[in-house]
PDB file of N, CA and C in Angstrom:
ATOM      1  N   MET A   1      -7.263   7.121 -11.745  1.00 92.00           N
ATOM      2  CA  MET A   1      -6.344   6.873 -10.116  1.00 92.00           C
ATOM      3  C   MET A   1      -7.305   6.199  -9.382  1.00 92.00           C
ATOM      4  N   GLU A   2      -6.046   5.458  -8.357  1.00 96.00           N
ATOM      5  CA  GLU A   2      -6.336   4.417  -7.961  1.00 96.00           C
ATOM      6  C   GLU A   2      -5.887   4.851  -6.453  1.00 96.00           C
ATOM      7  N   LEU A   3      -6.610   4.668  -5.284  1.00 97.00           N
ATOM      8  CA  LEU A   3      -6.368   5.350  -3.650  1.00 97.00           C
ATOM      9  C   LEU A   3      -6.781   4.079  -2.951  1.00 97.00           C
ATOM     10  N   LYS A   4      -5.319   3.573  -2.086  1.00 98.00           N
ATOM     11  CA  LYS A   4      -5.349   2.677  -1.211  1.00 98.00           C
ATOM     12  C   LYS A   4      -5.061   3.105   0.036  1.00 98.00           C
ATOM     13  N   LEU A   5      -5.466   2.721   1.167  1.00 98.00           N
ATOM     14  CA  LEU A   5      -5.057   2.929   2.395  1.00 98.00           C
ATOM     15  C   LEU A   5      -5.064   1.748   3.158  1.00 98.00           C
ATOM     16  N   THR A   6      -3.319   1.787   3.891  1.00 98.00           N
ATOM     17  CA  THR A   6      -3.293   0.432   4.488  1.00 98.00           C
ATOM     18  C   THR A   6      -4.204   0.339   5.562  1.00 98.00           C
ATOM     19  N   ASP A   7      -4.647  -0.477   6.283  1.00 98.00           N
ATOM     20  CA  ASP A   7      -5.191  -1.033   7.695  1.00 98.00           C
ATOM     21  C   ASP A   7      -4.479  -0.175   8.914  1.00 98.00           C
ATOM     22  N   LYS A   8      -3.095   0.048   8.182  1.00 98.00           N
ATOM     23  CA  LYS A   8      -2.419   1.306   9.777  1.00 98.00           C
ATOM     24  C   LYS A   8      -2.649   2.537   9.487  1.00 98.00           C
ATOM     25  N   ALA A   9      -3.160   2.857   8.293  1.00 98.00           N
ATOM     26  CA  ALA A   9      -3.532   4.285   7.418  1.00 98.00           C
ATOM     27  C   ALA A   9      -4.352   4.837   8.316  1.00 98.00           C
ATOM     28  N   ILE A  10      -5.296   4.089   8.066  1.00 98.00           N
ATOM     29  CA  ILE A  10      -6.736   4.016   8.290  1.00 98.00           C
ATOM     30  C   ILE A  10      -7.295   4.076  10.376  1.00 98.00           C
ATOM     31  N   ASN A  11      -6.267   3.170  10.596  1.00 98.00           N
ATOM     32  CA  ASN A  11      -6.369   3.387  12.146  1.00 98.00           C
ATOM     33  C   ASN A  11      -5.610   4.380  12.446  1.00 98.00           C
ATOM     34  N   TRP A  12      -4.165   4.787  11.832  1.00 98.00           N
ATOM     35  CA  TRP A  12      -3.814   6.115  12.413  1.00 98.00           C
ATOM     36  C   TRP A  12      -4.656   7.248  12.222  1.00 98.00           C
ATOM     37  N   PHE A  13      -5.473   7.638  11.202  1.00 98.00           N
ATOM     38  CA  PHE A  13      -6.197   8.674  10.922  1.00 98.00           C
ATOM     39  C   PHE A  13      -7.562   8.128  12.008  1.00 98.00           C
ATOM     40  N   LYS A  14      -7.876   7.032  12.196  1.00 97.00           N
ATOM     41  CA  LYS A  14      -9.031   7.326  13.257  1.00 97.00           C
ATOM     42  C   LYS A  14      -8.438   7.852  14.817  1.00 97.00           C
ATOM     43  N   ASP A  15      -7.305   6.969  15.215  1.00 97.00           N
ATOM     44  CA  ASP A  15      -6.513   7.667  16.498  1.00 97.00           C
ATOM     45  C   ASP A  15      -6.145   9.096  16.592  1.00 97.00           C
ATOM     46  N   GLU A  16      -5.510   9.569  15.329  1.00 96.00           N
ATOM     47  CA  GLU A  16      -5.268  10.604  15.492  1.00 96.00           C
ATOM     48  C   GLU A  16      -6.293  11.940  15.416  1.00 96.00           C
ATOM     49  N   PHE A  17      -6.932  12.048  14.999  1.00 95.00           N
ATOM     50  CA  PHE A  17      -8.603  12.885  14.451  1.00 95.00           C
ATOM     51  C   PHE A  17      -9.783  12.421  15.071  1.00 95.00           C
ATOM     52  N   GLU A  18      -9.884  11.080  15.583  1.00 94.00           N
ATOM     53  CA  GLU A  18     -10.780  10.793  16.577  1.00 94.00           C
ATOM     54  C   GLU A  18     -12.117  10.629  15.735  1.00 94.00           C
ATOM     55  N   LEU A  19     -11.968   9.688  14.520  1.00 94.00           N
ATOM     56  CA  LEU A  19     -12.671   9.501  13.505  1.00 94.00           C
ATOM     57  C   LEU A  19     -13.434   8.274  13.284  1.00 94.00           C
ATOM     58  N   PRO A  20     -14.318   7.935  12.657  1.00 94.00           N
ATOM     59  CA  PRO A  20     -15.211   9.197  11.795  1.00 94.00           C
ATOM     60  C   PRO A  20     -16.115  10.054  12.756  1.00 94.00           C
ATOM     61  N   GLN A  21     -16.431  10.907  12.376  1.00 92.00           N
ATOM     62  CA  GLN A  21     -17.106  11.908  12.911  1.00 92.00           C
ATOM     63  C   GLN A  21     -18.005  12.657  11.835  1.00 92.00           C
ATOM     64  N   GLU A  22     -19.159  12.771  12.367  1.00 90.00           N
ATOM     65  CA  GLU A  22     -20.467  13.495  11.612  1.00 90.00           C
ATOM     66  C   GLU A  22     -19.310  14.730  10.512  1.00 90.00           C
ATOM     67  N   GLY A  23     -19.768  14.368   9.394  1.00 90.00           N
ATOM     68  CA  GLY A  23     -19.150  15.765   8.901  1.00 90.00           C
ATOM     69  C   GLY A  23     -18.012  15.931   8.205  1.00 90.00           C
ATOM     70  N   LYS A  24     -17.103  14.982   8.835  1.00 94.00           N
ATOM     71  CA  LYS A  24     -15.691  15.266   9.089  1.00 94.00           C
ATOM     72  C   LYS A  24     -15.135  14.250   7.887  1.00 94.00           C
ATOM     73  N   ALA A  25     -13.494  15.115   7.254  1.00 96.00           N
ATOM     74  CA  ALA A  25     -13.057  14.169   6.082  1.00 96.00           C
ATOM     75  C   ALA A  25     -11.704  14.598   6.263  1.00 96.00           C
ATOM     76  N   ILE A  26     -11.031  13.287   5.626  1.00 97.00           N
ATOM     77  CA  ILE A  26      -9.450  13.912   5.030  1.00 97.00           C
ATOM     78  C   ILE A  26      -9.440  14.223   4.078  1.00 97.00           C
ATOM     79  N   HIS A  27      -9.179  15.363   3.622  1.00 96.00           N
ATOM     80  CA  HIS A  27      -9.021  16.333   2.344  1.00 96.00           C
ATOM     81  C   HIS A  27      -7.751  15.878   2.069  1.00 96.00           C
ATOM     82  N   ILE A  28      -7.466  15.154   0.857  1.00 97.00           N
ATOM     83  CA  ILE A  28      -5.832  15.288   0.165  1.00 97.00           C
ATOM     84  C   ILE A  28      -5.801  16.314  -0.976  1.00 97.00           C
ATOM     85  N   PHE A  29      -5.036  16.828  -1.084  1.00 96.00           N
ATOM     86  CA  PHE A  29      -4.786  18.112  -2.349  1.00 96.00           C
ATOM     87  C   PHE A  29      -3.381  18.624  -2.374  1.00 96.00           C
ATOM     88  N   VAL A  30      -3.005  19.112  -3.428  1.00 96.00           N
ATOM     89  CA  VAL A  30      -2.169  19.136  -4.009  1.00 96.00           C
ATOM     90  C   VAL A  30      -1.503  20.498  -3.647  1.00 96.00           C
ATOM     91  N   ARG A  31      -0.207  20.237  -3.180  1.00 95.00           N
ATOM     92  CA  ARG A  31       0.169  21.579  -2.758  1.00 95.00           C
ATOM     93  C   ARG A  31       1.655  21.669  -3.521  1.00 95.00           C
ATOM     94  N   TYR A  32       2.360  22.919  -3.516  1.00 93.00           N
ATOM     95  CA  TYR A  32       3.751  23.642  -4.204  1.00 93.00           C
ATOM     96  C   TYR A  32       4.849  23.051  -3.040  1.00 93.00           C
ATOM     97  N   GLY A  33       5.539  22.155  -4.262  1.00 91.00           N
ATOM     98  CA  GLY A  33       6.833  22.138  -3.672  1.00 91.00           C
ATOM     99  C   GLY A  33       6.756  20.351  -2.643  1.00 91.00           C
ATOM    100  N   GLY A  34       7.421  19.929  -1.554  1.00 87.00           N
ATOM    101  CA  GLY A  34       7.238  19.310  -0.954  1.00 87.00           C
ATOM    102  C   GLY A  34       7.810  17.458  -1.394  1.00 87.00           C
ATOM    103  N   GLU A  35       7.703  16.774  -0.585  1.00 85.00           N
ATOM    104  CA  GLU A  35       8.066  15.286  -1.311  1.00 85.00           C
ATOM    105  C   GLU A  35       7.169  14.287  -0.684  1.00 85.00           C
ATOM    106  N   PRO A  36       6.739  13.439  -1.156  1.00 80.00           N
ATOM    107  CA  PRO A  36       7.211  12.956  -2.839  1.00 80.00           C
ATOM    108  C   PRO A  36       6.596  13.366  -3.631  1.00 80.00           C
ATOM    109  N   GLN A  37       6.891  13.765  -5.278  1.00 80.00           N
ATOM    110  CA  GLN A  37       6.464  14.228  -6.064  1.00 80.00           C
ATOM    111  C   GLN A  37       5.884  13.272  -6.963  1.00 80.00           C
ATOM    112  N   ILE A  38       4.689  13.449  -7.607  1.00 84.00           N
ATOM    113  CA  ILE A  38       3.927  12.754  -8.462  1.00 84.00           C
ATOM    114  C   ILE A  38       4.729  13.390  -9.897  1.00 84.00           C
ATOM    115  N   LYS A  39       4.367  14.871  -9.990  1.00 85.00           N
ATOM    116  CA  LYS A  39       4.789  15.916 -11.033  1.00 85.00           C
ATOM    117  C   LYS A  39       5.338  16.723 -10.291  1.00 85.00           C
ATOM    118  N   GLN A  40       6.926  17.064 -11.145  1.00 87.00           N
ATOM    119  CA  GLN A  40       7.650  17.735 -10.742  1.00 87.00           C
ATOM    120  C   GLN A  40       7.129  19.195 -10.617  1.00 87.00           C
ATOM    121  N   GLY A  41       7.681  19.539  -8.934  1.00 92.00           N
ATOM    122  CA  GLY A  41       7.023  20.734  -8.508  1.00 92.00           C
ATOM    123  C   GLY A  41       5.857  20.788  -7.454  1.00 92.00           C
ATOM    124  N   PHE A  42       5.256  19.557  -7.627  1.00 94.00           N
ATOM    125  CA  PHE A  42       4.412  19.318  -6.379  1.00 94.00           C
ATOM    126  C   PHE A  42       4.317  18.229  -6.027  1.00 94.00           C
ATOM    127  N   SER A  43       3.430  18.125  -4.713  1.00 94.00           N
ATOM    128  CA  SER A  43       3.480  17.042  -3.810  1.00 94.00           C
ATOM    129  C   SER A  43       2.022  16.774  -2.974  1.00 94.00           C
ATOM    130  N   PRO A  44       1.469  15.181  -2.570  1.00 96.00           N
ATOM    131  CA  PRO A  44       0.380  15.484  -2.086  1.00 96.00           C
ATOM    132  C   PRO A  44       0.562  15.887  -0.438  1.00 96.00           C
ATOM    133  N   ALA A  45      -0.744  16.356  -0.007  1.00 96.00           N
ATOM    134  CA  ALA A  45      -0.558  16.762   1.406  1.00 96.00           C
ATOM    135  C   ALA A  45      -2.238  16.229   1.510  1.00 96.00           C
ATOM    136  N   PHE A  46      -2.466  16.702   2.941  1.00 97.00           N
ATOM    137  CA  PHE A  46      -3.772  16.525   3.731  1.00 97.00           C
ATOM    138  C   PHE A  46      -4.147  17.483   4.834  1.00 97.00           C
ATOM    139  N   ASN A  47      -5.195  17.448   5.111  1.00 95.00           N
ATOM    140  CA  ASN A  47      -6.092  18.022   6.408  1.00 95.00           C
ATOM    141  C   ASN A  47      -7.203  17.741   6.550  1.00 95.00           C
ATOM    142  N   ILE A  48      -7.665  17.872   7.702  1.00 94.00           N
ATOM    143  CA  ILE A  48      -9.225  17.355   7.903  1.00 94.00           C
ATOM    144  C   ILE A  48     -10.138  18.853   7.648  1.00 94.00           C
ATOM    145  N   ASP A  49     -11.059  18.486   7.166  1.00 91.00           N
ATOM    146  CA  ASP A  49     -12.096  18.990   6.415  1.00 91.00           C
ATOM    147  C   ASP A  49     -13.334  19.155   7.226  1.00 91.00           C
ATOM    148  N   ASN A  50     -14.102  19.947   7.511  1.00 89.00           N
ATOM    149  CA  ASN A  50     -15.454  19.563   7.717  1.00 89.00           C
ATOM    150  C   ASN A  50     -16.005  20.375   6.943  1.00 89.00           C
ATOM    151  N   ARG A  51     -17.153  19.640   6.274  1.00 80.00           N
ATOM    152  CA  ARG A  51     -17.736  19.463   4.761  1.00 80.00           C
ATOM    153  C   ARG A  51     -18.603  20.618   4.972  1.00 80.00           C
ATOM    154  N   ASN A  52     -19.211  21.104   6.214  1.00 77.00           N
ATOM    155  CA  ASN A  52     -20.358  21.811   6.043  1.00 77.00           C
ATOM    156  C   ASN A  52     -19.542  23.260   6.020  1.00 77.00           C
ATOM    157  N   ASP A  53     -18.538  22.983   6.691  1.00 81.00           N
ATOM    158  CA  ASP A  53     -17.577  24.776   6.730  1.00 81.00           C
ATOM    159  C   ASP A  53     -17.226  25.349   5.463  1.00 81.00           C
ATOM    160  N   GLN A  54     -16.802  24.257   4.611  1.00 70.00           N
ATOM    161  CA  GLN A  54     -15.616  24.538   3.415  1.00 70.00           C
ATOM    162  C   GLN A  54     -16.049  23.904   2.447  1.00 70.00           C
ATOM    163  N   PRO A  55     -17.495  24.057   1.706  1.00 77.00           N
ATOM    164  CA  PRO A  55     -17.504  23.059   0.752  1.00 77.00           C
ATOM    165  C   PRO A  55     -16.834  23.318  -0.693  1.00 77.00           C
ATOM    166  N   ILE A  56     -16.466  22.127  -0.834  1.00 87.00           N
ATOM    167  CA  ILE A  56     -15.527  22.072  -2.270  1.00 87.00           C
ATOM    168  C   ILE A  56     -16.263  21.029  -3.235  1.00 87.00           C
ATOM    169  N   GLU A  57     -15.753  21.186  -4.710  1.00 93.00           N
ATOM    170  CA  GLU A  57     -16.463  20.841  -5.419  1.00 93.00           C
ATOM    171  C   GLU A  57     -15.805  19.342  -5.541  1.00 93.00           C
ATOM    172  N   ILE A  58     -16.142  18.213  -5.047  1.00 94.00           N
ATOM    173  CA  ILE A  58     -15.445  17.107  -4.974  1.00 94.00           C
ATOM    174  C   ILE A  58     -15.559  16.059  -6.403  1.00 94.00           C
ATOM    175  N   GLY A  59     -14.170  15.788  -6.320  1.00 96.00           N
ATOM    176  CA  GLY A  59     -13.811  14.773  -7.323  1.00 96.00           C
ATOM    177  C   GLY A  59     -13.709  13.764  -7.169  1.00 96.00           C
ATOM    178  N   PHE A  60     -13.556  13.408  -6.273  1.00 96.00           N
ATOM    179  CA  PHE A  60     -13.022  11.470  -5.881  1.00 96.00           C
ATOM    180  C   PHE A  60     -13.490  11.709  -4.229  1.00 96.00           C
ATOM    181  N   GLU A  61     -14.563  10.836  -3.873  1.00 95.00           N
ATOM    182  CA  GLU A  61     -15.112  10.706  -2.581  1.00 95.00           C
ATOM    183  C   GLU A  61     -15.117   9.109  -2.637  1.00 95.00           C
ATOM    184  N   GLN A  62     -14.456   8.624  -1.069  1.00 97.00           N
ATOM    185  CA  GLN A  62     -14.557   7.221  -0.906  1.00 97.00           C
ATOM    186  C   GLN A  62     -14.216   6.595   0.754  1.00 97.00           C
ATOM    187  N   ASP A  63     -15.268   6.009   1.225  1.00 97.00           N
ATOM    188  CA  ASP A  63     -15.234   5.627   2.929  1.00 97.00           C
ATOM    189  C   ASP A  63     -14.068   4.344   2.906  1.00 97.00           C
ATOM    190  N   TYR A  64     -13.333   4.624   3.608  1.00 97.00           N
ATOM    191  CA  TYR A  64     -12.072   3.669   3.943  1.00 97.00           C
ATOM    192  C   TYR A  64     -12.677   3.069   5.390  1.00 97.00           C
ATOM    193  N   ASP A  65     -13.686   2.111   5.747  1.00 97.00           N
ATOM    194  CA  ASP A  65     -13.505   1.541   7.039  1.00 97.00           C
ATOM    195  C   ASP A  65     -13.971   2.705   8.070  1.00 97.00           C
ATOM    196  N   GLY A  66     -15.100   3.765   7.632  1.00 95.00           N
ATOM    197  CA  GLY A  66     -15.367   5.083   8.241  1.00 95.00           C
ATOM    198  C   GLY A  66     -14.616   5.858   7.979  1.00 95.00           C
ATOM    199  N   VAL A  67     -13.738   6.053   7.492  1.00 96.00           N
ATOM    200  CA  VAL A  67     -12.757   7.132   7.112  1.00 96.00           C
ATOM    201  C   VAL A  67     -13.222   7.502   5.667  1.00 96.00           C
ATOM    202  N   ASP A  68     -13.604   9.109   5.656  1.00 96.00           N
ATOM    203  CA  ASP A  68     -14.115   9.386   4.498  1.00 96.00           C
ATOM    204  C   ASP A  68     -12.550  10.333   3.877  1.00 96.00           C
ATOM    205  N   ILE A  69     -12.592  10.383   2.818  1.00 97.00           N
ATOM    206  CA  ILE A  69     -11.063  10.810   1.879  1.00 97.00           C
ATOM    207  C   ILE A  69     -11.855  11.401   0.887  1.00 97.00           C
ATOM    208  N   ILE A  70     -11.755  12.672   0.669  1.00 96.00           N
ATOM    209  CA  ILE A  70     -12.018  13.489  -0.557  1.00 96.00           C
ATOM    210  C   ILE A  70     -10.989  14.034  -0.999  1.00 96.00           C
ATOM    211  N   ILE A  71     -10.942  14.391  -2.398  1.00 97.00           N
ATOM    212  CA  ILE A  71     -10.013  15.280  -3.510  1.00 97.00           C
ATOM    213  C   ILE A  71     -11.059  16.106  -4.285  1.00 97.00           C
ATOM    214  N   ALA A  72     -10.485  17.308  -4.176  1.00 96.00           N
ATOM    215  CA  ALA A  72     -11.143  18.382  -5.169  1.00 96.00           C
ATOM    216  C   ALA A  72     -10.909  17.727  -6.155  1.00 96.00           C
ATOM    217  N   GLU A  73     -12.346  18.685  -7.570  1.00 97.00           N
ATOM    218  CA  GLU A  73     -12.097  18.198  -8.712  1.00 97.00           C
ATOM    219  C   GLU A  73     -11.024  18.713  -9.319  1.00 97.00           C
ATOM    220  N   LYS A  74     -10.843  20.340  -8.472  1.00 97.00           N
ATOM    221  CA  LYS A  74      -9.552  20.957  -9.019  1.00 97.00           C
ATOM    222  C   LYS A  74      -7.981  20.583  -8.877  1.00 97.00           C
ATOM    223  N   ASP A  75      -7.867  19.236  -7.767  1.00 97.00           N
ATOM    224  CA  ASP A  75      -6.829  18.668  -7.853  1.00 97.00           C
ATOM    225  C   ASP A  75      -6.654  17.009  -8.569  1.00 97.00           C
ATOM    226  N   LEU A  76      -7.459  16.662  -9.147  1.00 97.00           N
ATOM    227  CA  LEU A  76      -7.939  15.349  -9.490  1.00 97.00           C
ATOM    228  C   LEU A  76      -6.542  15.620 -11.177  1.00 97.00           C
ATOM    229  N   TRP A  77      -6.104  16.420 -11.936  1.00 95.00           N
ATOM    230  CA  TRP A  77      -5.069  16.571 -12.187  1.00 95.00           C
ATOM    231  C   TRP A  77      -3.772  15.970 -12.004  1.00 95.00           C
ATOM    232  N   TYR A  78      -3.536  16.031 -10.809  1.00 95.00           N
ATOM    233  CA  TYR A  78      -2.434  15.817 -10.824  1.00 95.00           C
ATOM    234  C   TYR A  78      -2.403  13.770 -10.214  1.00 95.00           C
ATOM    235  N   PHE A  79      -3.597  13.683 -10.032  1.00 94.00           N
ATOM    236  CA  PHE A  79      -3.602  11.848  -9.300  1.00 94.00           C
ATOM    237  C   PHE A  79      -3.860  11.212 -10.725  1.00 94.00           C
ATOM    238  N   GLU A  80      -3.769  11.839 -11.822  1.00 93.00           N
ATOM    239  CA  GLU A  80      -4.532  10.922 -13.183  1.00 93.00           C
ATOM    240  C   GLU A  80      -3.272  10.033 -13.507  1.00 93.00           C
ATOM    241  N   ASP A  81      -4.050   8.716 -13.819  1.00 92.00           N
ATOM    242  CA  ASP A  81      -3.340   7.738 -14.351  1.00 92.00           C
ATOM    243  C   ASP A  81      -1.675   6.928 -13.227  1.00 92.00           C
ATOM    244  N   VAL A  82      -2.367   7.375 -11.765  1.00 93.00           N
ATOM    245  CA  VAL A  82      -1.771   7.031 -10.897  1.00 93.00           C
ATOM    246  C   VAL A  82      -2.070   6.024 -10.199  1.00 93.00           C
ATOM    247  N   SER A  83      -1.349   5.256  -9.437  1.00 96.00           N
ATOM    248  CA  SER A  83      -2.101   4.190  -8.092  1.00 96.00           C
ATOM    249  C   SER A  83      -1.190   4.886  -7.094  1.00 96.00           C
ATOM    250  N   ILE A  84      -1.645   5.290  -5.730  1.00 95.00           N
ATOM    251  CA  ILE A  84      -1.247   5.420  -4.826  1.00 95.00           C
ATOM    252  C   ILE A  84      -1.695   4.920  -3.549  1.00 95.00           C
ATOM    253  N   THR A  85      -0.803   4.483  -2.341  1.00 97.00           N
ATOM    254  CA  THR A  85      -0.974   3.827  -1.337  1.00 97.00           C
ATOM    255  C   THR A  85      -0.889   4.773  -0.391  1.00 97.00           C
ATOM    256  N   ILE A  86      -1.469   5.128   0.471  1.00 98.00           N
ATOM    257  CA  ILE A  86      -1.268   5.620   2.131  1.00 98.00           C
ATOM    258  C   ILE A  86      -0.949   4.397   2.728  1.00 98.00           C
ATOM    259  N   ASP A  87       0.402   4.980   3.466  1.00 98.00           N
ATOM    260  CA  ASP A  87       0.400   4.222   4.366  1.00 98.00           C
ATOM    261  C   ASP A  87       1.326   4.970   5.818  1.00 98.00           C
ATOM    262  N   VAL A  88       1.877   4.119   6.968  1.00 98.00           N
ATOM    263  CA  VAL A  88       2.088   4.604   7.780  1.00 98.00           C
ATOM    264  C   VAL A  88       3.662   4.140   8.175  1.00 98.00           C
ATOM    265  N   ASP A  89       4.720   5.052   8.001  1.00 97.00           N
ATOM    266  CA  ASP A  89       6.109   4.680   8.290  1.00 97.00           C
ATOM    267  C   ASP A  89       6.590   4.339   9.821  1.00 97.00           C
ATOM    268  N   ASP A  90       7.897   4.095   9.805  1.00 97.00           N
ATOM    269  CA  ASP A  90       8.680   3.702  10.690  1.00 97.00           C
ATOM    270  C   ASP A  90       8.699   4.759  12.150  1.00 97.00           C
ATOM    271  N   LYS A  91       8.077   6.155  11.747  1.00 97.00           N
ATOM    272  CA  LYS A  91       8.271   7.244  12.467  1.00 97.00           C
ATOM    273  C   LYS A  91       6.830   7.495  12.914  1.00 97.00           C
ATOM    274  N   ASP A  92       5.975   6.774  12.655  1.00 98.00           N
ATOM    275  CA  ASP A  92       4.189   6.868  12.827  1.00 98.00           C
ATOM    276  C   ASP A  92       3.919   8.027  11.817  1.00 98.00           C
ATOM    277  N   GLU A  93       4.333   8.334  10.565  1.00 96.00           N
ATOM    278  CA  GLU A  93       4.306   9.270   9.640  1.00 96.00           C
ATOM    279  C   GLU A  93       3.060   8.901   8.771  1.00 96.00           C
ATOM    280  N   ILE A  94       2.510   9.647   8.446  1.00 97.00           N
ATOM    281  CA  ILE A  94       1.770   9.216   6.878  1.00 97.00           C
ATOM    282  C   ILE A  94       2.482   9.565   5.967  1.00 97.00           C
ATOM    283  N   THR A  95       2.830   7.741   5.003  1.00 96.00           N
ATOM    284  CA  THR A  95       3.258   8.419   3.188  1.00 96.00           C
ATOM    285  C   THR A  95       2.514   8.111   2.654  1.00 96.00           C
ATOM    286  N   PHE A  96       2.830   8.627   1.406  1.00 96.00           N
ATOM    287  CA  PHE A  96       2.439   8.508  -0.185  1.00 96.00           C
ATOM    288  C   PHE A  96       3.242   7.471  -1.010  1.00 96.00           C
ATOM    289  N   LYS A  97       2.762   6.625  -1.378  1.00 95.00           N
ATOM    290  CA  LYS A  97       3.546   5.876  -1.890  1.00 95.00           C
ATOM    291  C   LYS A  97       2.741   5.259  -3.670  1.00 95.00           C
ATOM    292  N   PHE A  98       3.939   5.916  -4.367  1.00 91.00           N
ATOM    293  CA  PHE A  98       3.198   5.695  -5.830  1.00 91.00           C
ATOM    294  C   PHE A  98       4.182   4.377  -6.451  1.00 91.00           C
TER     295      PHE A  98
END
């Protein structure tokens, strides 16, 4: 798995969620349905986690200029052998590109 964040995406996360904050991370996870789909029937999504409140078994962790991105071990199957770029579209929304 390769995960890239554009500068626009990094700045979007910082502005929207006042990151970096101690203990806060962007948690990318797999959800049923939605778009876009890497594997049929599932799509990526994200939320903001307080790492102290909801401990998860982390399978991937990376710092992108102060923005911590985590993916749970149980969700790594979805991202295997995929290169993903997180960006911001013309509507100022986060997009996942494969």
